[in-house]
CSV table of C-alpha atoms in Angstrom, one decimal:
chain,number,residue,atom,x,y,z
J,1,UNK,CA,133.4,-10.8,16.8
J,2,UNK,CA,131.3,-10.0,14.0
J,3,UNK,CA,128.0,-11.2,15.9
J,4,UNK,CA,128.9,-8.8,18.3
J,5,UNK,CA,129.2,-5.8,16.7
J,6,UNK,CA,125.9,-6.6,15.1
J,7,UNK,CA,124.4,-6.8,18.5
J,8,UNK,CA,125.8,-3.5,19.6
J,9,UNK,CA,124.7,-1.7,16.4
J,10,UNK,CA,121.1,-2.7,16.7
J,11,UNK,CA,118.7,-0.1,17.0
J,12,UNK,CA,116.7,0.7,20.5
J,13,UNK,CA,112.9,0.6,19.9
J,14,UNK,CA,110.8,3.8,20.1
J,15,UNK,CA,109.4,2.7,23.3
J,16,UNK,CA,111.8,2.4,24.9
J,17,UNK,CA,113.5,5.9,24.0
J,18,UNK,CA,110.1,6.9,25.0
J,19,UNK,CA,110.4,5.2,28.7
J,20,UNK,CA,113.7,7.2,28.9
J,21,UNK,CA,112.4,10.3,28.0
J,22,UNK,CA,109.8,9.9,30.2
J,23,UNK,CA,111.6,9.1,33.1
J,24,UNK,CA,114.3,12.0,32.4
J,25,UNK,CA,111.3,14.6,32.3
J,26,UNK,CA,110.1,13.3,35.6
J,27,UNK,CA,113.2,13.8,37.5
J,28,UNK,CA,113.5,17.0,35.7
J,29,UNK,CA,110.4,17.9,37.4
J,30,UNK,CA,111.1,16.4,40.6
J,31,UNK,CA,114.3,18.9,40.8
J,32,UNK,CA,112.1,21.7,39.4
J,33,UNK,CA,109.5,21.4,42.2
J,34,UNK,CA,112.4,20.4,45.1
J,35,UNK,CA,113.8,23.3,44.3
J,36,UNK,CA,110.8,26.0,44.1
J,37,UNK,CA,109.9,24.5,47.2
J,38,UNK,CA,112.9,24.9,48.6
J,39,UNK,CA,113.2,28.7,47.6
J,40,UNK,CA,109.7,29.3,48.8
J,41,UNK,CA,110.7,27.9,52.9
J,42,UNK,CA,114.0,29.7,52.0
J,43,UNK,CA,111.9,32.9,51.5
J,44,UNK,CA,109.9,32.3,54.4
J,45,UNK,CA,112.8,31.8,56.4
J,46,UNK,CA,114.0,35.3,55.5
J,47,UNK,CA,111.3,37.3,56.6
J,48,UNK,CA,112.5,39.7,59.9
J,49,UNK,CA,110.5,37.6,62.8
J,50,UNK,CA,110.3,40.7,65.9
J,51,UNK,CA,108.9,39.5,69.2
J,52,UNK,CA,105.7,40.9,69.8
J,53,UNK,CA,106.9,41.3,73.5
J,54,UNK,CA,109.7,44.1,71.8
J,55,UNK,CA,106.8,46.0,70.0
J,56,UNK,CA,104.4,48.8,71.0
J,57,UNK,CA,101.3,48.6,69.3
J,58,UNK,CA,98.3,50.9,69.1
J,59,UNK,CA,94.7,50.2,68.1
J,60,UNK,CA,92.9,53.2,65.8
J,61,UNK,CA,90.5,54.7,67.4
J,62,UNK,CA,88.3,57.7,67.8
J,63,UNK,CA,88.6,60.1,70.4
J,64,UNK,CA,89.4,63.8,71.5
J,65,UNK,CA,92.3,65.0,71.8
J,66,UNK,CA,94.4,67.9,73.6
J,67,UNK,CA,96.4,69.2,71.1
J,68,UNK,CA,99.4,70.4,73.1
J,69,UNK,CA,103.1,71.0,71.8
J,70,UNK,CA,105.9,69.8,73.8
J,71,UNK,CA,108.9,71.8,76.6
J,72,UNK,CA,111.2,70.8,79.0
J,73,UNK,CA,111.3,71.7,82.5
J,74,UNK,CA,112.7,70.9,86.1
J,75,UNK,CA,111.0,71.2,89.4
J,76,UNK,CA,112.1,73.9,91.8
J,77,UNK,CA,110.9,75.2,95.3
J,78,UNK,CA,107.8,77.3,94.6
J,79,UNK,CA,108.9,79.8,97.4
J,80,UNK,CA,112.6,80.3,97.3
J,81,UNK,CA,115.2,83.0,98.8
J,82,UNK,CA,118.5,84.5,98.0
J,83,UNK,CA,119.9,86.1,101.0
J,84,UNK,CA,122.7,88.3,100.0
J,85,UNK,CA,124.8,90.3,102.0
J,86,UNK,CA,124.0,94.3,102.0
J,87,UNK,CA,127.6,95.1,103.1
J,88,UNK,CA,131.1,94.1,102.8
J,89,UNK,CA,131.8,92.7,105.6
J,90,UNK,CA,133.5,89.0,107.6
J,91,UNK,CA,131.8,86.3,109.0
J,92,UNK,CA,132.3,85.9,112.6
J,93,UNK,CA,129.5,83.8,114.1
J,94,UNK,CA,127.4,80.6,112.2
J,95,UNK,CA,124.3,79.5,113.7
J,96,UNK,CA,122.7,77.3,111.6
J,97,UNK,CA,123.8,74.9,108.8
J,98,UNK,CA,122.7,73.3,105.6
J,99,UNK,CA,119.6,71.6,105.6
J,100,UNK,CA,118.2,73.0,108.6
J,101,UNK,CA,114.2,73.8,109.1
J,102,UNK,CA,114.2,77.6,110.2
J,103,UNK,CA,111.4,80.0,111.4
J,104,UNK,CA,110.8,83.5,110.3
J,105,UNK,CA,113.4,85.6,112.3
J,106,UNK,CA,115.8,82.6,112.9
J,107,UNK,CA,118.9,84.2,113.2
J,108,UNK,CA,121.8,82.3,110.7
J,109,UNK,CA,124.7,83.7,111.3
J,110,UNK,CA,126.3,87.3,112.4
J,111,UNK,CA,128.7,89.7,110.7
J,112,UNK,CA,131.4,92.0,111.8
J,113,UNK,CA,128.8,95.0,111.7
J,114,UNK,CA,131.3,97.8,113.6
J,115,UNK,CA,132.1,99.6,110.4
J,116,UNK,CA,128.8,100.2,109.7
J,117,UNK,CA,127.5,101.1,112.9
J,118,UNK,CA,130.4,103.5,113.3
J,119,UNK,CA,128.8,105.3,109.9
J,120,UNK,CA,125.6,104.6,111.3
J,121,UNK,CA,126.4,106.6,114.9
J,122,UNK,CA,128.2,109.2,112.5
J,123,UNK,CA,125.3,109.9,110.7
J,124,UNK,CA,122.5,110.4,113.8
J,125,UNK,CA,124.9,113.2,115.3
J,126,UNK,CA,124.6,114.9,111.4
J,127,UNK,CA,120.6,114.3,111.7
J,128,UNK,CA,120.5,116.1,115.0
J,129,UNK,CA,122.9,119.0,113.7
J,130,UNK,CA,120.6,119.0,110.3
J,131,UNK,CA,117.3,119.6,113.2
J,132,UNK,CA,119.2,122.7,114.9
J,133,UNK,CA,120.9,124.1,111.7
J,134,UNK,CA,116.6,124.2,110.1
J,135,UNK,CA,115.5,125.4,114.0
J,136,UNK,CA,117.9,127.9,113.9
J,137,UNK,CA,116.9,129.1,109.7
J,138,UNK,CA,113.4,128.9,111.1
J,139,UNK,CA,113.9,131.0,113.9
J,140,UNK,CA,115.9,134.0,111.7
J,141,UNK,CA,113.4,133.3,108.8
J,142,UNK,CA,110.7,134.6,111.8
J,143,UNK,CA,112.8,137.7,112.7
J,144,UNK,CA,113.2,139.0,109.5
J,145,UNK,CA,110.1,138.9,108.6
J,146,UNK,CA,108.6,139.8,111.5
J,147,UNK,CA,111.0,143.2,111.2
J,148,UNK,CA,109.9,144.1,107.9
J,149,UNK,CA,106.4,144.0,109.1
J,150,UNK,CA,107.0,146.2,112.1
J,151,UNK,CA,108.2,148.8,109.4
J,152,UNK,CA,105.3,148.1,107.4
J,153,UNK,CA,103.0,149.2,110.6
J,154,UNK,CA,105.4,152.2,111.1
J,155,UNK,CA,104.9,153.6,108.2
J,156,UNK,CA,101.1,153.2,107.8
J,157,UNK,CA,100.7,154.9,110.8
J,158,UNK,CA,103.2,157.7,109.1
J,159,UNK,CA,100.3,157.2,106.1
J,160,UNK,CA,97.7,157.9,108.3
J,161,UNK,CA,98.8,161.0,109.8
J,162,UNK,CA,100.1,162.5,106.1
J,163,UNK,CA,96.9,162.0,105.5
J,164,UNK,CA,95.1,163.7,108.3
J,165,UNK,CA,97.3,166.4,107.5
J,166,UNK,CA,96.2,166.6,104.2
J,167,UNK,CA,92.6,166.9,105.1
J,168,UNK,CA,93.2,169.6,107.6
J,169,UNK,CA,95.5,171.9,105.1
J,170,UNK,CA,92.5,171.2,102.6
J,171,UNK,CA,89.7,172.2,105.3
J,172,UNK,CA,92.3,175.5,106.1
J,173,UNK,CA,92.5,175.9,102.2
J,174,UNK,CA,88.5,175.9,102.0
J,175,UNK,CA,88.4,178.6,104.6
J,176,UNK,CA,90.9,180.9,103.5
J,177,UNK,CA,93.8,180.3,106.1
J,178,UNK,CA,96.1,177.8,103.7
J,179,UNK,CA,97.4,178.5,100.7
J,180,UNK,CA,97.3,175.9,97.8
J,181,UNK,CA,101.1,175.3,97.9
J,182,UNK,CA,100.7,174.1,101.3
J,183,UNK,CA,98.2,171.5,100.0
J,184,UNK,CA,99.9,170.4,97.1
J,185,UNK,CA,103.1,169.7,99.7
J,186,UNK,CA,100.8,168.0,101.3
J,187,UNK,CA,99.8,165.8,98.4
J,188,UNK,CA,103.4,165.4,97.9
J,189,UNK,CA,104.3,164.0,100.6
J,190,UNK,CA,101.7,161.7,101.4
J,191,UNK,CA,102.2,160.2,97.8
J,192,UNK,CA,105.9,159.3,98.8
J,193,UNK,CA,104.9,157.7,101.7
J,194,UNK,CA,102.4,155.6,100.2
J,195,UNK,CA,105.0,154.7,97.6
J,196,UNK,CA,107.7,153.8,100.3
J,197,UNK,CA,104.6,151.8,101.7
J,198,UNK,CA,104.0,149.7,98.5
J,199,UNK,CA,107.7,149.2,98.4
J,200,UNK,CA,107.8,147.9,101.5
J,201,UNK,CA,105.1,145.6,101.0
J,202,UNK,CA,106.5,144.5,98.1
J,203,UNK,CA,110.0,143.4,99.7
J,204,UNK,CA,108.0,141.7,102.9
J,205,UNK,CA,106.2,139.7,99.9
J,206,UNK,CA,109.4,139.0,98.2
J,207,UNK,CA,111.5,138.5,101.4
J,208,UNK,CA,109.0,135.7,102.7
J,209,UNK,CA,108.7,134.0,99.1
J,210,UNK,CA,112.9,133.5,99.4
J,211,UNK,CA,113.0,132.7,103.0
J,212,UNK,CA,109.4,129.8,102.3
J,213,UNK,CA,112.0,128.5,99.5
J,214,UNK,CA,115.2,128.4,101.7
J,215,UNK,CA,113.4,126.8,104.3
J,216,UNK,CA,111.8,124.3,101.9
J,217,UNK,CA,115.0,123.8,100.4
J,218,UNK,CA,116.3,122.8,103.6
J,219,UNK,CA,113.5,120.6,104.4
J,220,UNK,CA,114.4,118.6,100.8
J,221,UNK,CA,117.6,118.7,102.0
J,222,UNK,CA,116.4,117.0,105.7
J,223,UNK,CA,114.1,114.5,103.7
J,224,UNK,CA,116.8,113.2,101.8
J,225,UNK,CA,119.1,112.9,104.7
J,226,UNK,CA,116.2,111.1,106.7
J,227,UNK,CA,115.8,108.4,103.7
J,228,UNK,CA,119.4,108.0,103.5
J,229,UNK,CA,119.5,107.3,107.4
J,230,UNK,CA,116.3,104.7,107.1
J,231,UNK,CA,118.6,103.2,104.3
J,232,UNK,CA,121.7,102.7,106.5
J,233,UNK,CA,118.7,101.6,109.6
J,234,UNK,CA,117.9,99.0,107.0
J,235,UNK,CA,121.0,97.7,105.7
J,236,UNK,CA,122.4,97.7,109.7
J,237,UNK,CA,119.4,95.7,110.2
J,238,UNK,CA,119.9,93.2,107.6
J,239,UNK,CA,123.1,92.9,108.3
J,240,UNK,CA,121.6,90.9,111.4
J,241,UNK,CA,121.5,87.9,108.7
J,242,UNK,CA,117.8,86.6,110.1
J,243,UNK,CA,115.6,83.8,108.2
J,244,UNK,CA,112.7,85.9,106.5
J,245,UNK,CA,110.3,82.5,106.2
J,246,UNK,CA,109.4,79.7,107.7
J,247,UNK,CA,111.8,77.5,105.4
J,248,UNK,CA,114.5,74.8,105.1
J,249,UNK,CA,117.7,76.5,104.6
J,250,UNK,CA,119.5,75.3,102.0
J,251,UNK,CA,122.2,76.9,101.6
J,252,UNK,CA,124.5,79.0,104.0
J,253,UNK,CA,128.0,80.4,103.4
J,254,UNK,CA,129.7,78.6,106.8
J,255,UNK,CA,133.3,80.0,106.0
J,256,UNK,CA,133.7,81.7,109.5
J,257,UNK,CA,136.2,84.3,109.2
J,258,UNK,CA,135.3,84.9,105.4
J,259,UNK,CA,135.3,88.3,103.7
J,260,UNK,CA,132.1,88.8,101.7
J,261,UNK,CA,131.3,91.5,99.4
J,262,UNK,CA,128.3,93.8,99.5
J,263,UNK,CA,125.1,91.8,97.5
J,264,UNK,CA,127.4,88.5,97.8
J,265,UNK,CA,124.9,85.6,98.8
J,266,UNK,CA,125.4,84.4,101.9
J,267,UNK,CA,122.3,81.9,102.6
J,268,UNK,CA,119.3,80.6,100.8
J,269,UNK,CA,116.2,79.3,102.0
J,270,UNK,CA,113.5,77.0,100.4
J,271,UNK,CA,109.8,76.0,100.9
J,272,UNK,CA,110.4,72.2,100.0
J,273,UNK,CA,106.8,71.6,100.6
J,274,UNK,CA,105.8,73.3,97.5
J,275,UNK,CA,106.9,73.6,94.4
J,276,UNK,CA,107.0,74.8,90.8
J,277,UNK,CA,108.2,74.1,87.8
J,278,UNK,CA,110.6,76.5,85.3
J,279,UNK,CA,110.2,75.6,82.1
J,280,UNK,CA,111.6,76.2,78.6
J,281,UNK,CA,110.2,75.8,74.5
J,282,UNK,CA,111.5,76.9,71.7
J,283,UNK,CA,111.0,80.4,70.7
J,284,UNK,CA,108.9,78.7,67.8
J,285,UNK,CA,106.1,78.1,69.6
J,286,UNK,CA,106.0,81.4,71.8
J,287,UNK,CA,102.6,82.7,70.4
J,288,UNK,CA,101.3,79.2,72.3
J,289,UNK,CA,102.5,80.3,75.5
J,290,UNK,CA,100.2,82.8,77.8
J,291,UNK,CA,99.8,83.3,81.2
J,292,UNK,CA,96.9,81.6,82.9
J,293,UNK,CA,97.5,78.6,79.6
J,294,UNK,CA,97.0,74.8,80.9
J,295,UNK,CA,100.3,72.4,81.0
J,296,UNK,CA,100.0,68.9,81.7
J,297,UNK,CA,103.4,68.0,83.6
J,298,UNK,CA,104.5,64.2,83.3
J,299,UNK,CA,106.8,62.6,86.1
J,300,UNK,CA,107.1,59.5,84.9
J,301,UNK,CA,103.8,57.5,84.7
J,302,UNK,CA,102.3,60.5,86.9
J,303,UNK,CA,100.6,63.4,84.9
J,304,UNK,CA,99.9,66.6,87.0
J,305,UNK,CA,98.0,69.6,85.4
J,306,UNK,CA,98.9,73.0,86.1
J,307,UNK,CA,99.2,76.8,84.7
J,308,UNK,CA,101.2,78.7,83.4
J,309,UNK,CA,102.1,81.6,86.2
J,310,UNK,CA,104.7,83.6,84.4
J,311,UNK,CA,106.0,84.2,80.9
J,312,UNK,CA,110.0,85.4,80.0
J,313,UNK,CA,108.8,87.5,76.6
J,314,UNK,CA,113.2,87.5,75.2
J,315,UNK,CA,114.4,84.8,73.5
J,316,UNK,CA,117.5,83.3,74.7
J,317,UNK,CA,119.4,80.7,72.6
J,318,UNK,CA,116.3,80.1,70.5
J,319,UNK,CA,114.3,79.2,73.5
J,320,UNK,CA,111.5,81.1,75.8
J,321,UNK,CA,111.3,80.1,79.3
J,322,UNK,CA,107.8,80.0,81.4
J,323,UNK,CA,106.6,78.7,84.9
J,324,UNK,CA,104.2,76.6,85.9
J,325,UNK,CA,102.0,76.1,89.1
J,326,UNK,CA,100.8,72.5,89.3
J,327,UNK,CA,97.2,72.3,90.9
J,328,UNK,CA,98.4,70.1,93.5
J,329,UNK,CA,101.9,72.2,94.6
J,330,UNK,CA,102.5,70.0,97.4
J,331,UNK,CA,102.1,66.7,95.6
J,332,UNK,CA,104.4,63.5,96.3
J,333,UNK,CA,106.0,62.9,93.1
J,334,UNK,CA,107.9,66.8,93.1
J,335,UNK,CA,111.2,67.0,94.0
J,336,UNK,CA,113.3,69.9,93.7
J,337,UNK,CA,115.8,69.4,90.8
J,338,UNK,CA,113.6,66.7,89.2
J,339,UNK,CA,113.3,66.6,85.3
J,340,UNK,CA,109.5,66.4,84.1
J,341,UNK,CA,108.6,66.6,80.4
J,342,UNK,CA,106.1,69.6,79.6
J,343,UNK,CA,102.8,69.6,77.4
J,344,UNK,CA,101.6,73.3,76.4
J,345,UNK,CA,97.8,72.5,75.8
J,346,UNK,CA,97.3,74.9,72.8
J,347,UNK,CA,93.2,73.4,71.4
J,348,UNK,CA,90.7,70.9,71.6
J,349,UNK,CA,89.7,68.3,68.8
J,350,UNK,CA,86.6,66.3,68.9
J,351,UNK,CA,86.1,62.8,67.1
J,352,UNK,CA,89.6,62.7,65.2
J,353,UNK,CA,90.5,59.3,64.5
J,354,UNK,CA,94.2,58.7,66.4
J,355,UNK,CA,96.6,56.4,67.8
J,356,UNK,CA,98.9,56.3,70.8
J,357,UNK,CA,102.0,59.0,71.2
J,358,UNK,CA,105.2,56.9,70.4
J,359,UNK,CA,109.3,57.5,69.9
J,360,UNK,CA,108.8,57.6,66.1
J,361,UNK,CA,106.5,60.9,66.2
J,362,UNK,CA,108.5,64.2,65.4
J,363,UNK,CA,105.9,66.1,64.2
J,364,UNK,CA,102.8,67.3,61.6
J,365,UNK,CA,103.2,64.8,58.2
J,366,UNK,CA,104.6,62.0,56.2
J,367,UNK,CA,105.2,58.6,57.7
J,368,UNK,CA,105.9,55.0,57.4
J,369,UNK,CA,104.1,52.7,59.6
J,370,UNK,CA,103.9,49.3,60.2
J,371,UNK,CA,100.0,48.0,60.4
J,372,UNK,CA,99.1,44.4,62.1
J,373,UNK,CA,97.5,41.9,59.9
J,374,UNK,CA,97.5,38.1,61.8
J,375,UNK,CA,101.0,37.6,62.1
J,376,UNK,CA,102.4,40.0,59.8
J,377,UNK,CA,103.2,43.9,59.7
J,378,UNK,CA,103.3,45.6,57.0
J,379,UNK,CA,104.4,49.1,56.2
J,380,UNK,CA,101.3,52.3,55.4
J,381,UNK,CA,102.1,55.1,54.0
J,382,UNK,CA,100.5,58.0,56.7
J,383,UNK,CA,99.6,60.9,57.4
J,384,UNK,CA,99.9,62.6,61.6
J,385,UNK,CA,98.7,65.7,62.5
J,386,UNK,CA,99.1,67.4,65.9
J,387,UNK,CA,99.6,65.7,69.0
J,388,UNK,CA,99.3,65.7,72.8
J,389,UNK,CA,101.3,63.6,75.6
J,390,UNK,CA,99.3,60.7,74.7
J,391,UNK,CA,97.7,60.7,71.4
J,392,UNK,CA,98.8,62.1,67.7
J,393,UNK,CA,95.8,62.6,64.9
J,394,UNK,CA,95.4,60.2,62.4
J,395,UNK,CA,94.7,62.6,58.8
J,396,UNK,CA,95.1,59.3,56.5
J,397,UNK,CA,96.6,56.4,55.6
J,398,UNK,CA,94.5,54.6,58.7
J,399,UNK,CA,91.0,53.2,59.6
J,400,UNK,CA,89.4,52.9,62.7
J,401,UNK,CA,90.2,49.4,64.3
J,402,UNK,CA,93.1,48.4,62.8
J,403,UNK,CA,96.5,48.1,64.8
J,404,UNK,CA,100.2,49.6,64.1
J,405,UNK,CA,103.1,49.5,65.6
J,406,UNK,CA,104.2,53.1,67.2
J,407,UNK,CA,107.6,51.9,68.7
J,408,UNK,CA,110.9,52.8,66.7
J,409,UNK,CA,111.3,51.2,63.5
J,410,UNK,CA,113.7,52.9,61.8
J,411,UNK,CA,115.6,50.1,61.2
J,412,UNK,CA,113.3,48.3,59.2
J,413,UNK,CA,113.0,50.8,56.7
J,414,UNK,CA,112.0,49.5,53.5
J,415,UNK,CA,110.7,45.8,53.9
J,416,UNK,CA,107.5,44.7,52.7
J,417,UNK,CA,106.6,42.4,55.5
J,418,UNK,CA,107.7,41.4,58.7
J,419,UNK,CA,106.8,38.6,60.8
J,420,UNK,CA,105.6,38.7,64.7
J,421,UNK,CA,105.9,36.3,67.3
């Protein structure tokens, strides 16, 4: 027992403590570098990998751009009609129905028209009585007038003679056989008359100054009625509901037996051959639209250009609303009812560096986007400036021939790197 406890307390030599050490440190590394290698592929295996198939990407370029700011609008008949009714009236006869092509003068459908033909019959017997009642003011107009000149005549032939006799009492004066109270009865008398004259003058002239105005008044009076009578014409003729165009009628109340009110629409007819579109922008951008402006109109892939035809100048809602004329009016792709997305053209910029319109662009400044580099994308701090339907302006943050994604990605916010497929 003694020998071996000996054995057991003998010392190990140096070396091979050393060995031990040794080979202890080398597993120790071994672990060390399994495991940093292991975090590294762990790392890689981390990275967001997006398929390249998912992305939209943009080279940077130089170009010009149409700086344009963006509406809404739909597309609508470019010629279209609201028949209304100009009486109340009832339905009695339909002669044409929705979706019908219609000439000018096609007739649509009739109305109960008695009432107003009644009025209409009513009021030709007042136009003729109107004619005799003015014949008949004419015609007494004439004969008092013509009396008061008759007395005129009388008494300037009474003038005449007074004076005659004035001349001879003077010429009997002269010779001795008058006497100068005769004269001065003379001169008397023939100064009445020429007053009663000058009064008599002066009621013709006032006399036909009264009977001009009552004759004019009743003239007005005629003119009025005769305007009122072309109004009822008019009305009875419209009440004849007739297609005013060459059109597709889309719309027609067909309800026969239906009471309709007076300015009630009864049809509507379209051109769907042409079209227009009616538009609408925030009231924010109202000093960029004019009349006569250029819009780009996009339908899809399709882009039409067009102008601007009329302007609403009152905000409603926080919005403006506008029309537009596309160059090409009859063109395949318009469809009344359609939704097309609107580009105001406000200005033109030469050799701006830019990339392609995407989802993520709202607006002038700040962004985060994600630049190509091999298989990587990482995130740029940039700065946009205006934009048009297919570019936006590149201020900084970019250089000409690199490549960045302009798809949504939001979601991403905040990584450093991402990998593509």
């Amino acid at each position: 027992m003694k020998n071996d406890n000996q054995t057991m307390d003998r010392q190990i030599p140096v070396s091979e403590q050393h060995r031990r050490k040794m080979k202890r440190g080398a597993i120790g590394v071994a672990i060390a570098v399994a495991v940093l290698g292991f975090g590294a592929w762990l790392g890689t295996q981390m990275i967001p990998t997006l398929d390249r198939k998912t992305l939209v990407i943009s080279d940077v370029d130089r170009g010009t751009i149409d700086v344009s700011v963006s509406a809404t609008g739909r597309i609508v008949p470019a010629f279209e009609e609201v028949i209304v009714s100009p009486i109340s009236s009832k339905i009695l006869e339909v002669f044409a129905h929705s979706g019908d092509s219609v000439d000018i003068g096609t007739p649509l459908c009739r109305l109960d028209l008695q009432s107003a033909e009644t009025d209409y019959a009513k009021a030709l017997d007042e136009r003729e009585i109107r004619r005799q009642q003015t014949a008949q003011l004419r015609a007494n107009v004439e004969t008092q007038l013509s009396d008061r000149r008759m007395q005129i005549e009388v008494e300037e032939m009474k003038l005449s003679q007074l004076e005659a006799q004035l001349r001879n009492e003077r010429y009997l004066d002269s010779l001795g056989s008058g006497t100068r109270d005769r004269v001065r009865q003379a001169e008397t008398t023939l100064r009445t008359a020429q007053l009663q004259l000058a009064q008599l003058r002066q009621q013709y002239q006032n006399e036909q100054r009264v009977r001009q105005a009552d004759l004019r008044m009743q003239q007005l009076q005629n003119g009025i009625f005769e305007k009122s009578l072309d109004e009822k014409r008019r009305t009875l003729d419209d009440a004849n509901i007739r297609s005013p165009r060459r059109a597709t009628l889309t719309y027609i109340n067909s309800e026969v037996g239906s009471t309709i009110g007076a300015g009630q629409k009864i049809a509507v007819v379209s051109d769907l051959s042409h079209f227009k579109a009616e538009c609408e922008i925030s009231d924010t951008h109202s000093d960029r639209v004019r009349v006569g402006g250029a819009v780009i109109l996009r339908i899809g892939k399709e882009r039409l250009t067009g102008i601007i035809n009329t302007v609403t100048p009152l905000s409603q809602s926080g919005a403006i609303t506008f029309t537009v004329v596309p160059d090409d009016m009859s063109h395949p792709r318009l469809r009344s009812g359609l939704r097309t997305e609107v580009f105001v053209i406000t200005s033109i910029k030469d050799d701006v560096l830019r990339i392609r319109n995407g989802s993520f662009y709202s607006g002038p400044g700040d962004y985060t986007l994600f630049v190509l580099d091999g298989d990587l994308l990482h995130p740029h701090q940039v700065r946009l400036g205006e934009c048009n339907y297919d570019y936006i302006e590149v201020i900084s943050g970019l250089e000409q021939g690199e490549q960045v994604v302009v798809s949504d990605m939001s979601k991403y916010k905040g990584k450093e790197k991402l990998k593509v497929d």
